[in-house]
Structures are given as C-alpha cells and as structure tokens.
C-alpha cells in the first residue's frame, strides 16, 4: 500500500549554525547565527557571570575615581587661597612620597589581617587627612599643618590592587580557563584605571570652578570613603588570609621581582615626564587649555587597548608577553619626538592616542607577572610594591622632564619619555627566562 504524503517520513535538512548541528524541515529556514558583537565580548560576560563580581567592582570604581581627583583638586584649592603653584606642588609631592612608603606597609597588613579589617580604618584616616587639609586651608591655619594632614592621606588603600587580588583569588590555578580569566580581569582593571585618571581631573576641575575651590577635595573624600566602605562590605569575594604564608620571604626577594619593579619605575618615569612635557609643549604655543584634552587622548587610547587586549587569548609565557609589550610601547613612544618637531598639538594628540595603546598591554602583563612571582599570601603587598615603583617613577619623570623643559624646551624634552620607555624595554627583557616555561 503506497504511503500518503501525510504519512511519508519527513526529510530533515542538516546544517551548522553557531558551531552547533541544527536539523530543519526542507521548507524551514535554519536559525540565523547570533550577532558577532556579543560573542566577541564573551570573555567579559564569563568574567562577570561569577557571583559577587559586579557587587565588588562597582563600589571599587567609586572608591578608585578620587585617585585621579585629589591631586588636581588640591592644587586648585591651594592656588585659590595662596596663589602659589610652588606650595601646591610641594604639598601634593609630599603626599605622593608618603604614599610610596606607606602603601606597601598597608598592603602587608591587608595580607595578614584581611581586606575589610584594614582598609576601613585606612579609608577613615585618609578621609580625615583630606578633610583636615580642607579645614586648615579654609580657616587660614599655618602652612606646616598642610603637610601634617598629608601624613594621614598616605593611608589611602590601593583599591585597584585590592580588586585585582579578588580576581586572582576567584580564578586561581594554572588551568587554561583560569589563566584566560586572570588576563581578562587584569585588562579590565587597567582600563578602569585609565578611565579614572582620565575622568578624575575633569570632574575635580569642574567642581572646583563651578562650585567653590574646596568642592573637588570634599567630593573626592566622600566618594573614596563611601566606595571603600561599600567594597569592604562585600565579604563574599574577599580573599582568605593565609597566615602560614605571611611569615615567609617578602615579595622583594622573589626571583625576578627586582627587574619587574625596575621596569615599573621606568614606566612611571615615562608617564610623569610625558605629562609635564606635554603641558609645557601646549603652554609654549599658547594653548595650555588644550593640554588636558591632549593628555586625555593618551589615556583614552590606553583604556580602549586594555579592553581589547582582554578579549585576546594569552599565548606563550607571561614573561615573554611582558617583554614584547614593553618593547612595543618603546617603539610607539619613539614617535613622540618626531611628532613634537611638527610644532602642532593637532598632530601630537593622535600620536599620543596611538602611543597610549601600548601602555595598557604592558601594564596588564606586568601586573599578571607580579601576581605570578609574588609569594602566596602576600599578593596585595606585591601589587602595591608595583604601584609604589610607578609613583616613584612618576615623581622622577616629572622632575627630570621639567628640568629638561627648562633647559632645552618642550620639543627636545620629549626625548626623556622616549628614553624612559627604551630603558623599560631593556629592563623588561632581563625578566625573560632562559628556558621556556609554562604560562600561568
């Protein structure tokens, strides 16, 4: 008996869509492949799929933004009351030097006692110092009291390092998935650092000029304290204290740490010199108001590159990646003196944008390597040492770049950040192992 069409077995059309085998009837169109955009962002989607990550990331960004506000807000507040950039620079520099010394000590306490127990009183001390400085300035207290207040502000926790420590704890291990997750997390954190230091000065300037000179410092102190308290309240993702590992060798004695910190010191010199020289370059041409926008181009390039870098799958050893990224940064930074000779900010801005794109990959791989070589239980101290090296380099670069500007002009002074980048590449090359090792 012949089969009727209704009873005939249906033929299926097999096709591949989105990496899956799909069966469809002859007259039915197979489902279309998903948009490529969300798939490209899959590493970040997987990163924040971990419970509790958004809850600690948002307050951490609130607490981190004031790091880009305090310096500008302090300068604007002090110059408004005293009219002296020398005094303002001295007060800010004192806080920077004190933070370089106090930062690793606070991080060591965090490793010994946990994040929440240490950063809450540290944030309270920091807020007290900034608000005390505000009160001293407003009430006309002696200048020496300003420096006393800066002693308290040096207690500010390294919120970026605290966040990186949480990511490292959540994705610990040497599996391919853990390595990729840490790479993406470090890229995200670096991009957020750049955004905070790009937006912070703008916010501080707006507050100090639109409201009153003390508004920037007041707002930054409130944001820092509120964000830190909210971050500390997220105990679910806080790394546990490994008391057995704390009495071990300090991170400074870890193999390769000295070369790493030397590289961070050179990169800090690059950042500090580039900021001072670019401001001088704009001022020499009567365009000082555009200096902030030109420097923001460098930060924007670094932030964008950081986010894109986090989408790439890490290949090879982390030491090899670090050396290559720093070498690429040195190569791109060599364009600065050439662009400066054109005597045009319009040309310098895109060059800084392109050069900035090499900054984030170098910082991301550097922080990843710091996490690798730091002894267990002392991760916060190790990453804060890297930040301290950066701050020391920024202070050195600012002084050296400024001296070169005074002696030979801004165009010639762009040789300083280029030289610092080349020296960083040379020191980073010394961190590469002689024999291949498994990437972490």
Short mmCIF file of C-alpha atoms in Angstrom, two decimals:
data_model
loop_
_atom_site.label_atom_id
_atom_site.label_comp_id
_atom_site.label_asym_id
_atom_site.label_seq_id
_atom_site.Cartn_x
_atom_site.Cartn_y
_atom_site.Cartn_z
CA UNK A 1 0.00 0.00 0.00
CA UNK A 2 1.59 3.31 -1.04
CA UNK A 3 2.25 5.85 1.63
CA UNK A 4 0.21 9.04 1.59
CA UNK A 5 2.08 12.34 1.65
CA UNK A 6 0.90 12.91 5.17
CA UNK A 7 2.31 9.63 6.35
CA UNK A 8 5.59 9.91 4.44
CA UNK A 9 8.61 10.25 6.69
CA UNK A 10 9.77 13.87 6.87
CA UNK A 11 13.18 14.56 5.45
CA UNK A 12 15.42 16.72 7.60
CA UNK A 13 17.95 19.24 6.39
CA UNK A 14 21.13 19.28 8.47
CA UNK A 15 23.13 22.49 8.79
CA UNK A 16 25.66 24.06 11.10
CA UNK A 17 24.85 27.30 12.90
CA UNK A 18 26.91 28.97 15.60
CA UNK A 19 29.12 25.90 15.98
CA UNK A 20 26.08 23.57 16.52
CA UNK A 21 24.43 20.97 14.29
CA UNK A 22 20.83 22.06 13.54
CA UNK A 23 18.04 19.96 12.00
CA UNK A 24 15.39 21.79 9.96
CA UNK A 25 12.49 20.78 7.73
CA UNK A 26 13.01 21.27 3.95
CA UNK A 27 10.88 24.43 3.80
CA UNK A 28 12.10 25.83 7.07
CA UNK A 29 14.98 28.26 7.27
CA UNK A 30 17.64 27.34 9.80
CA UNK A 31 18.09 29.80 12.63
CA UNK A 32 20.48 32.62 11.87
CA UNK A 33 23.76 32.82 13.62
CA UNK A 34 23.93 35.15 16.57
CA UNK A 35 25.46 38.56 16.28
CA UNK A 36 29.20 38.62 16.43
CA UNK A 37 29.34 41.55 18.85
CA UNK A 38 28.11 39.70 21.97
CA UNK A 39 30.31 36.72 21.09
CA UNK A 40 33.35 38.93 20.93
CA UNK A 41 32.56 40.22 24.41
CA UNK A 42 32.14 36.69 25.76
CA UNK A 43 35.33 36.81 27.91
CA UNK A 44 33.93 39.76 29.87
CA UNK A 45 30.49 38.15 30.07
CA UNK A 46 32.04 34.99 31.53
CA UNK A 47 34.15 37.08 33.90
CA UNK A 48 31.15 38.88 35.43
CA UNK A 49 29.00 35.74 35.43
CA UNK A 50 30.80 34.76 38.63
CA UNK A 51 28.52 35.60 41.58
CA UNK A 52 29.55 38.67 43.56
CA UNK A 53 31.87 40.20 40.97
CA UNK A 54 29.62 43.11 39.99
CA UNK A 55 28.89 43.76 43.66
CA UNK A 56 32.56 44.45 44.45
CA UNK A 57 33.52 46.03 41.10
CA UNK A 58 31.06 48.94 41.19
CA UNK A 59 31.97 50.29 44.67
CA UNK A 60 35.64 49.72 43.89
CA UNK A 61 35.36 52.03 40.87
CA UNK A 62 33.65 54.65 43.06
CA UNK A 63 36.50 54.39 45.58
CA UNK A 64 39.13 54.50 42.80
CA UNK A 65 37.88 57.58 40.94
CA UNK A 66 39.15 60.01 43.65
CA UNK A 67 42.71 58.85 42.95
CA UNK A 68 42.51 60.90 39.78
CA UNK A 69 40.81 63.81 41.57
CA UNK A 70 42.85 64.51 44.69
CA UNK A 71 45.97 65.93 43.02
CA UNK A 72 44.16 68.41 40.77
CA UNK A 73 41.64 69.31 43.48
CA UNK A 74 44.43 70.03 45.99
CA UNK A 75 46.34 72.22 43.53
CA UNK A 76 43.23 74.23 42.63
CA UNK A 77 42.23 74.63 46.28
CA UNK A 78 45.67 75.80 47.43
CA UNK A 79 46.27 78.14 44.49
CA UNK A 80 42.85 79.71 45.01
CA UNK A 81 43.78 80.59 48.60
CA UNK A 82 47.54 81.23 48.31
CA UNK A 83 48.18 81.86 44.62
CA UNK A 84 51.31 79.69 44.77
CA UNK A 85 51.83 76.74 42.48
CA UNK A 86 55.10 76.02 44.28
CA UNK A 87 53.28 75.48 47.58
CA UNK A 88 50.57 73.40 45.93
CA UNK A 89 53.15 71.26 44.14
CA UNK A 90 55.11 70.72 47.35
CA UNK A 91 52.03 69.59 49.28
CA UNK A 92 50.97 67.17 46.51
CA UNK A 93 54.53 65.85 46.14
CA UNK A 94 54.76 65.25 49.88
CA UNK A 95 51.60 63.16 49.77
CA UNK A 96 52.95 61.21 46.80
CA UNK A 97 56.23 60.39 48.54
CA UNK A 98 54.47 59.40 51.76
CA UNK A 99 52.07 57.14 49.84
CA UNK A 100 55.01 55.41 48.17
CA UNK A 101 56.33 54.46 51.60
CA UNK A 102 53.03 53.75 53.37
CA UNK A 103 51.33 51.83 50.55
CA UNK A 104 53.34 48.59 50.84
CA UNK A 105 53.07 48.66 54.65
CA UNK A 106 49.27 48.91 54.48
CA UNK A 107 49.18 46.14 51.86
CA UNK A 108 51.23 43.92 54.18
CA UNK A 109 48.63 44.47 56.90
CA UNK A 110 45.90 43.55 54.40
CA UNK A 111 47.67 40.25 53.65
CA UNK A 112 47.98 39.49 57.35
CA UNK A 113 44.53 40.51 58.57
CA UNK A 114 42.24 40.63 55.52
CA UNK A 115 40.96 43.44 53.34
CA UNK A 116 37.95 44.61 55.35
CA UNK A 117 39.74 44.81 58.72
CA UNK A 118 42.47 47.07 57.33
CA UNK A 119 41.01 49.22 54.56
CA UNK A 120 38.08 50.55 56.62
CA UNK A 121 40.26 52.30 59.24
CA UNK A 122 42.75 53.24 56.50
CA UNK A 123 39.99 54.93 54.48
CA UNK A 124 38.78 56.75 57.59
CA UNK A 125 42.31 58.07 58.22
CA UNK A 126 42.63 59.13 54.60
CA UNK A 127 39.31 60.97 54.60
CA UNK A 128 40.27 62.66 57.87
CA UNK A 129 43.52 63.87 56.30
CA UNK A 130 41.86 65.35 53.22
CA UNK A 131 39.05 66.96 55.17
CA UNK A 132 41.58 68.24 57.70
CA UNK A 133 43.57 69.82 54.87
CA UNK A 134 40.39 71.43 53.59
CA UNK A 135 39.63 72.83 57.04
CA UNK A 136 43.19 74.11 57.54
CA UNK A 137 43.13 75.93 54.22
CA UNK A 138 39.67 77.41 54.77
CA UNK A 139 40.49 78.58 58.31
CA UNK A 140 43.89 80.01 57.42
CA UNK A 141 45.97 77.59 59.50
CA UNK A 142 49.79 77.62 59.24
CA UNK A 143 51.27 76.06 56.13
CA UNK A 144 53.07 73.36 58.14
CA UNK A 145 49.66 71.97 59.13
CA UNK A 146 49.02 71.13 55.45
CA UNK A 147 51.93 68.70 55.47
CA UNK A 148 50.75 67.16 58.74
CA UNK A 149 47.39 66.40 57.11
CA UNK A 150 49.21 64.77 54.21
CA UNK A 151 50.61 62.23 56.66
CA UNK A 152 47.09 60.87 57.13
CA UNK A 153 46.23 60.88 53.42
CA UNK A 154 49.12 58.48 52.80
CA UNK A 155 46.96 55.74 54.35
CA UNK A 156 44.74 55.56 51.24
CA UNK A 157 44.27 51.87 50.28
CA UNK A 158 45.38 50.66 46.87
CA UNK A 159 41.82 49.90 45.70
CA UNK A 160 42.94 48.77 42.25
CA UNK A 161 45.25 46.20 43.80
CA UNK A 162 42.52 45.02 46.18
CA UNK A 163 40.21 44.38 43.23
CA UNK A 164 42.92 42.54 41.28
CA UNK A 165 43.57 40.38 44.34
CA UNK A 166 39.91 39.33 44.38
CA UNK A 167 40.00 38.38 40.70
CA UNK A 168 43.21 36.39 41.28
CA UNK A 169 41.55 34.53 44.17
CA UNK A 170 38.36 33.79 42.23
CA UNK A 171 40.33 32.47 39.23
CA UNK A 172 43.33 30.90 40.90
CA UNK A 173 45.17 27.94 39.39
CA UNK A 174 47.10 27.20 36.21
CA UNK A 175 44.34 25.82 34.02
CA UNK A 176 43.78 27.46 30.64
CA UNK A 177 40.45 28.87 31.83
CA UNK A 178 41.97 30.41 34.96
CA UNK A 179 44.87 31.94 33.01
CA UNK A 180 42.48 33.45 30.45
CA UNK A 181 40.17 34.78 33.18
CA UNK A 182 43.01 36.49 35.04
CA UNK A 183 44.23 38.00 31.78
CA UNK A 184 40.78 39.43 31.03
CA UNK A 185 40.34 40.67 34.61
CA UNK A 186 43.70 42.46 34.62
CA UNK A 187 42.88 44.05 31.26
CA UNK A 188 39.54 45.28 32.62
CA UNK A 189 41.14 46.69 35.77
CA UNK A 190 43.81 48.51 33.75
CA UNK A 191 41.16 50.06 31.51
CA UNK A 192 39.26 51.23 34.60
CA UNK A 193 42.46 52.76 36.00
CA UNK A 194 42.90 54.74 32.80
CA UNK A 195 39.29 55.89 32.79
CA UNK A 196 39.52 57.03 36.42
CA UNK A 197 42.68 59.05 35.77
CA UNK A 198 41.13 60.44 32.59
CA UNK A 199 37.80 61.45 34.15
CA UNK A 200 39.02 62.30 37.67
CA UNK A 201 40.86 65.54 36.79
CA UNK A 202 37.95 66.68 34.63
CA UNK A 203 35.44 66.11 37.44
CA UNK A 204 37.70 67.82 40.00
CA UNK A 205 38.25 70.84 37.77
CA UNK A 206 34.53 71.18 37.09
CA UNK A 207 33.65 71.02 40.79
CA UNK A 208 36.33 73.49 41.87
CA UNK A 209 35.45 76.05 39.18
CA UNK A 210 31.66 75.70 39.05
CA UNK A 211 31.04 75.47 42.83
CA UNK A 212 33.87 76.51 45.18
CA UNK A 213 37.62 75.73 45.40
CA UNK A 214 37.18 73.12 48.14
CA UNK A 215 34.39 71.21 46.32
CA UNK A 216 36.77 68.87 44.50
CA UNK A 217 38.56 67.73 47.65
CA UNK A 218 35.29 67.39 49.59
CA UNK A 219 33.61 65.29 46.89
CA UNK A 220 36.66 63.10 46.35
CA UNK A 221 36.93 62.36 50.08
CA UNK A 222 33.26 61.39 50.31
CA UNK A 223 33.46 59.15 47.22
CA UNK A 224 36.65 57.47 48.45
CA UNK A 225 35.24 56.75 51.90
CA UNK A 226 31.79 55.64 50.71
CA UNK A 227 33.16 53.46 47.92
CA UNK A 228 35.74 51.81 50.20
CA UNK A 229 33.15 51.02 52.88
CA UNK A 230 30.80 49.51 50.28
CA UNK A 231 33.67 47.49 48.79
CA UNK A 232 34.78 46.19 52.18
CA UNK A 233 31.20 45.08 52.91
CA UNK A 234 31.42 42.52 50.08
CA UNK A 235 32.95 39.77 52.22
CA UNK A 236 31.74 37.00 49.91
CA UNK A 237 34.57 37.53 47.41
CA UNK A 238 37.27 38.66 49.84
CA UNK A 239 40.43 36.51 49.61
CA UNK A 240 41.01 34.49 52.77
CA UNK A 241 44.03 35.21 54.95
CA UNK A 242 46.81 32.65 54.53
CA UNK A 243 48.58 33.10 57.83
CA UNK A 244 51.05 30.28 57.22
CA UNK A 245 52.46 32.02 54.15
CA UNK A 246 52.76 35.52 55.60
CA UNK A 247 55.96 34.99 57.65
CA UNK A 248 57.76 33.74 54.51
CA UNK A 249 60.16 35.65 52.29
CA UNK A 250 58.98 39.18 51.42
CA UNK A 251 57.97 39.87 47.80
CA UNK A 252 61.09 41.99 47.26
CA UNK A 253 63.18 38.81 47.50
CA UNK A 254 61.08 36.90 44.98
CA UNK A 255 63.02 35.85 41.85
CA UNK A 256 62.58 38.42 39.10
CA UNK A 257 60.79 40.95 41.32
CA UNK A 258 63.66 43.46 41.27
CA UNK A 259 63.69 43.59 37.46
CA UNK A 260 59.90 43.91 37.42
CA UNK A 261 59.91 46.82 39.84
CA UNK A 262 62.71 48.42 37.84
CA UNK A 263 60.54 48.21 34.74
CA UNK A 264 57.58 49.76 36.57
CA UNK A 265 59.88 52.53 37.83
CA UNK A 266 60.94 53.30 34.24
CA UNK A 267 57.33 53.23 33.02
CA UNK A 268 56.36 55.62 35.81
CA UNK A 269 59.15 57.96 34.69
CA UNK A 270 57.69 57.82 31.20
CA UNK A 271 54.20 58.79 32.45
CA UNK A 272 55.44 61.57 34.72
CA UNK A 273 57.70 63.13 32.10
CA UNK A 274 55.12 62.89 29.34
CA UNK A 275 52.53 64.77 31.43
CA UNK A 276 54.87 67.63 32.34
CA UNK A 277 56.41 67.93 28.87
CA UNK A 278 53.02 67.89 27.13
CA UNK A 279 51.68 70.66 29.37
CA UNK A 280 54.83 72.70 28.66
CA UNK A 281 54.52 71.98 24.92
CA UNK A 282 50.96 73.36 24.92
CA UNK A 283 51.90 76.37 27.05
CA UNK A 284 54.80 77.31 24.75
CA UNK A 285 52.29 77.56 21.93
CA UNK A 286 49.69 79.50 23.91
CA UNK A 287 47.29 76.54 24.00
CA UNK A 288 47.55 75.45 27.64
CA UNK A 289 43.77 74.95 27.84
CA UNK A 290 44.11 72.07 25.36
CA UNK A 291 46.79 70.22 27.36
CA UNK A 292 44.24 68.24 29.35
CA UNK A 293 42.43 67.08 26.21
CA UNK A 294 45.71 66.02 24.58
CA UNK A 295 46.72 64.01 27.66
CA UNK A 296 43.22 62.51 27.78
CA UNK A 297 43.85 61.15 24.28
CA UNK A 298 46.72 59.06 25.64
CA UNK A 299 44.55 57.74 28.49
CA UNK A 300 41.68 57.01 26.09
CA UNK A 301 43.97 55.04 23.80
CA UNK A 302 45.27 53.04 26.74
CA UNK A 303 41.75 52.33 28.08
CA UNK A 304 40.48 51.17 24.68
CA UNK A 305 43.55 49.00 24.12
CA UNK A 306 43.16 47.49 27.59
CA UNK A 307 39.59 46.38 26.92
CA UNK A 308 40.51 44.96 23.50
CA UNK A 309 43.59 43.24 24.93
CA UNK A 310 41.37 41.46 27.44
CA UNK A 311 39.47 39.80 24.58
CA UNK A 312 42.62 38.12 23.26
CA UNK A 313 43.66 34.71 24.46
CA UNK A 314 47.11 34.88 26.10
CA UNK A 315 49.81 32.96 24.22
CA UNK A 316 53.30 31.97 25.25
CA UNK A 317 54.85 32.67 28.62
CA UNK A 318 53.74 35.67 30.62
CA UNK A 319 57.36 36.85 30.89
CA UNK A 320 57.73 36.74 27.12
CA UNK A 321 54.46 38.62 26.64
CA UNK A 322 55.59 41.28 29.11
CA UNK A 323 58.90 41.85 27.33
CA UNK A 324 57.18 42.08 23.93
CA UNK A 325 54.52 44.51 25.17
CA UNK A 326 57.06 46.84 26.76
CA UNK A 327 59.18 46.70 23.60
CA UNK A 328 56.11 47.67 21.55
CA UNK A 329 55.47 50.55 23.95
CA UNK A 330 59.04 51.79 23.49
CA UNK A 331 58.68 51.58 19.72
CA UNK A 332 55.47 53.65 19.68
CA UNK A 333 56.80 56.17 22.18
CA UNK A 334 59.72 56.84 19.81
CA UNK A 335 57.20 58.67 17.59
CA UNK A 336 56.74 61.45 20.18
CA UNK A 337 59.91 63.46 19.46
CA UNK A 338 59.20 63.25 15.74
CA UNK A 339 55.62 64.46 16.19
CA UNK A 340 56.74 67.27 18.53
CA UNK A 341 59.03 68.66 15.85
CA UNK A 342 55.95 69.45 13.77
CA UNK A 343 55.07 72.07 16.45
CA UNK A 344 51.37 71.12 16.34
CA UNK A 345 49.04 69.86 19.07
CA UNK A 346 46.68 68.59 16.36
CA UNK A 347 49.37 66.15 15.26
CA UNK A 348 50.61 65.35 18.76
CA UNK A 349 47.14 64.29 20.03
CA UNK A 350 46.65 61.34 17.62
CA UNK A 351 50.25 60.26 18.14
CA UNK A 352 49.66 60.18 21.91
CA UNK A 353 46.44 58.24 21.27
CA UNK A 354 48.36 55.60 19.28
CA UNK A 355 51.28 55.54 21.72
CA UNK A 356 48.85 55.13 24.61
CA UNK A 357 47.52 51.94 23.06
CA UNK A 358 50.75 50.19 24.03
CA UNK A 359 50.53 51.29 27.66
CA UNK A 360 47.67 49.08 28.81
CA UNK A 361 49.02 45.77 27.39
CA UNK A 362 52.36 46.45 29.10
CA UNK A 363 50.65 47.22 32.41
CA UNK A 364 48.28 44.24 32.14
CA UNK A 365 51.04 41.71 31.52
CA UNK A 366 53.20 43.37 34.15
CA UNK A 367 50.51 43.03 36.82
CA UNK A 368 49.89 39.44 35.73
CA UNK A 369 53.59 38.70 36.18
CA UNK A 370 53.60 40.39 39.58
CA UNK A 371 50.79 38.06 40.63
CA UNK A 372 52.81 35.10 39.42
CA UNK A 373 56.10 35.82 41.18
CA UNK A 374 54.65 37.15 44.47
CA UNK A 375 54.71 34.52 47.26
CA UNK A 376 51.36 33.09 48.33
CA UNK A 377 49.59 35.13 50.98
CA UNK A 378 51.40 38.40 50.09
CA UNK A 379 49.66 39.30 46.84
CA UNK A 380 48.41 42.72 47.99
CA UNK A 381 51.90 43.68 49.13
CA UNK A 382 53.43 42.58 45.83
CA UNK A 383 51.00 44.57 43.69
CA UNK A 384 51.31 47.62 45.93
CA UNK A 385 55.08 47.48 45.52
CA UNK A 386 54.48 47.77 41.77
CA UNK A 387 52.25 50.80 42.34
CA UNK A 388 54.89 52.32 44.65
CA UNK A 389 57.50 51.85 41.92
CA UNK A 390 55.18 53.58 39.46
CA UNK A 391 54.64 56.51 41.84
CA UNK A 392 58.37 56.84 42.41
CA UNK A 393 58.91 56.80 38.67
CA UNK A 394 56.23 59.45 38.13
CA UNK A 395 57.92 61.73 40.65
CA UNK A 396 61.31 61.15 38.99
CA UNK A 397 59.92 61.68 35.49
CA UNK A 398 58.09 64.85 36.49
CA UNK A 399 61.26 66.35 37.95
CA UNK A 400 63.51 65.19 35.13
CA UNK A 401 61.10 66.20 32.39
CA UNK A 402 60.56 69.60 33.97
CA UNK A 403 64.31 70.21 34.25
CA UNK A 404 64.81 69.27 30.59
CA UNK A 405 62.00 71.63 29.55
CA UNK A 406 63.62 74.50 31.46
CA UNK A 407 67.00 73.81 29.87
CA UNK A 408 66.12 72.98 26.24
CA UNK A 409 62.38 73.46 25.66
CA UNK A 410 59.48 71.04 25.36
CA UNK A 411 60.29 69.72 21.88
CA UNK A 412 63.70 68.47 22.98
CA UNK A 413 62.32 67.30 26.34
CA UNK A 414 60.19 64.64 24.60
CA UNK A 415 63.44 62.69 24.40
CA UNK A 416 63.03 61.98 28.15
CA UNK A 417 59.83 59.86 27.94
CA UNK A 418 61.21 58.08 24.87
CA UNK A 419 64.44 57.25 26.73
CA UNK A 420 62.45 56.06 29.76
CA UNK A 421 60.39 53.75 27.52
CA UNK A 422 63.53 52.31 25.90
CA UNK A 423 65.10 51.73 29.32
CA UNK A 424 61.91 50.00 30.47
CA UNK A 425 62.11 47.69 27.44
CA UNK A 426 65.74 46.85 28.22
CA UNK A 427 64.97 46.04 31.86
CA UNK A 428 61.86 44.04 30.91
CA UNK A 429 63.93 41.94 28.52
CA UNK A 430 66.04 40.91 31.52
CA UNK A 431 62.95 39.34 33.15
CA UNK A 432 62.60 36.75 30.35
CA UNK A 433 63.59 33.23 31.39
CA UNK A 434 66.45 31.47 29.60
CA UNK A 435 64.35 28.37 29.03
CA UNK A 436 60.67 28.24 28.01
CA UNK A 437 58.22 27.82 30.86
CA UNK A 438 54.55 27.05 31.06
CA UNK A 439 52.44 30.20 31.02
CA UNK A 440 50.41 30.93 34.06
#
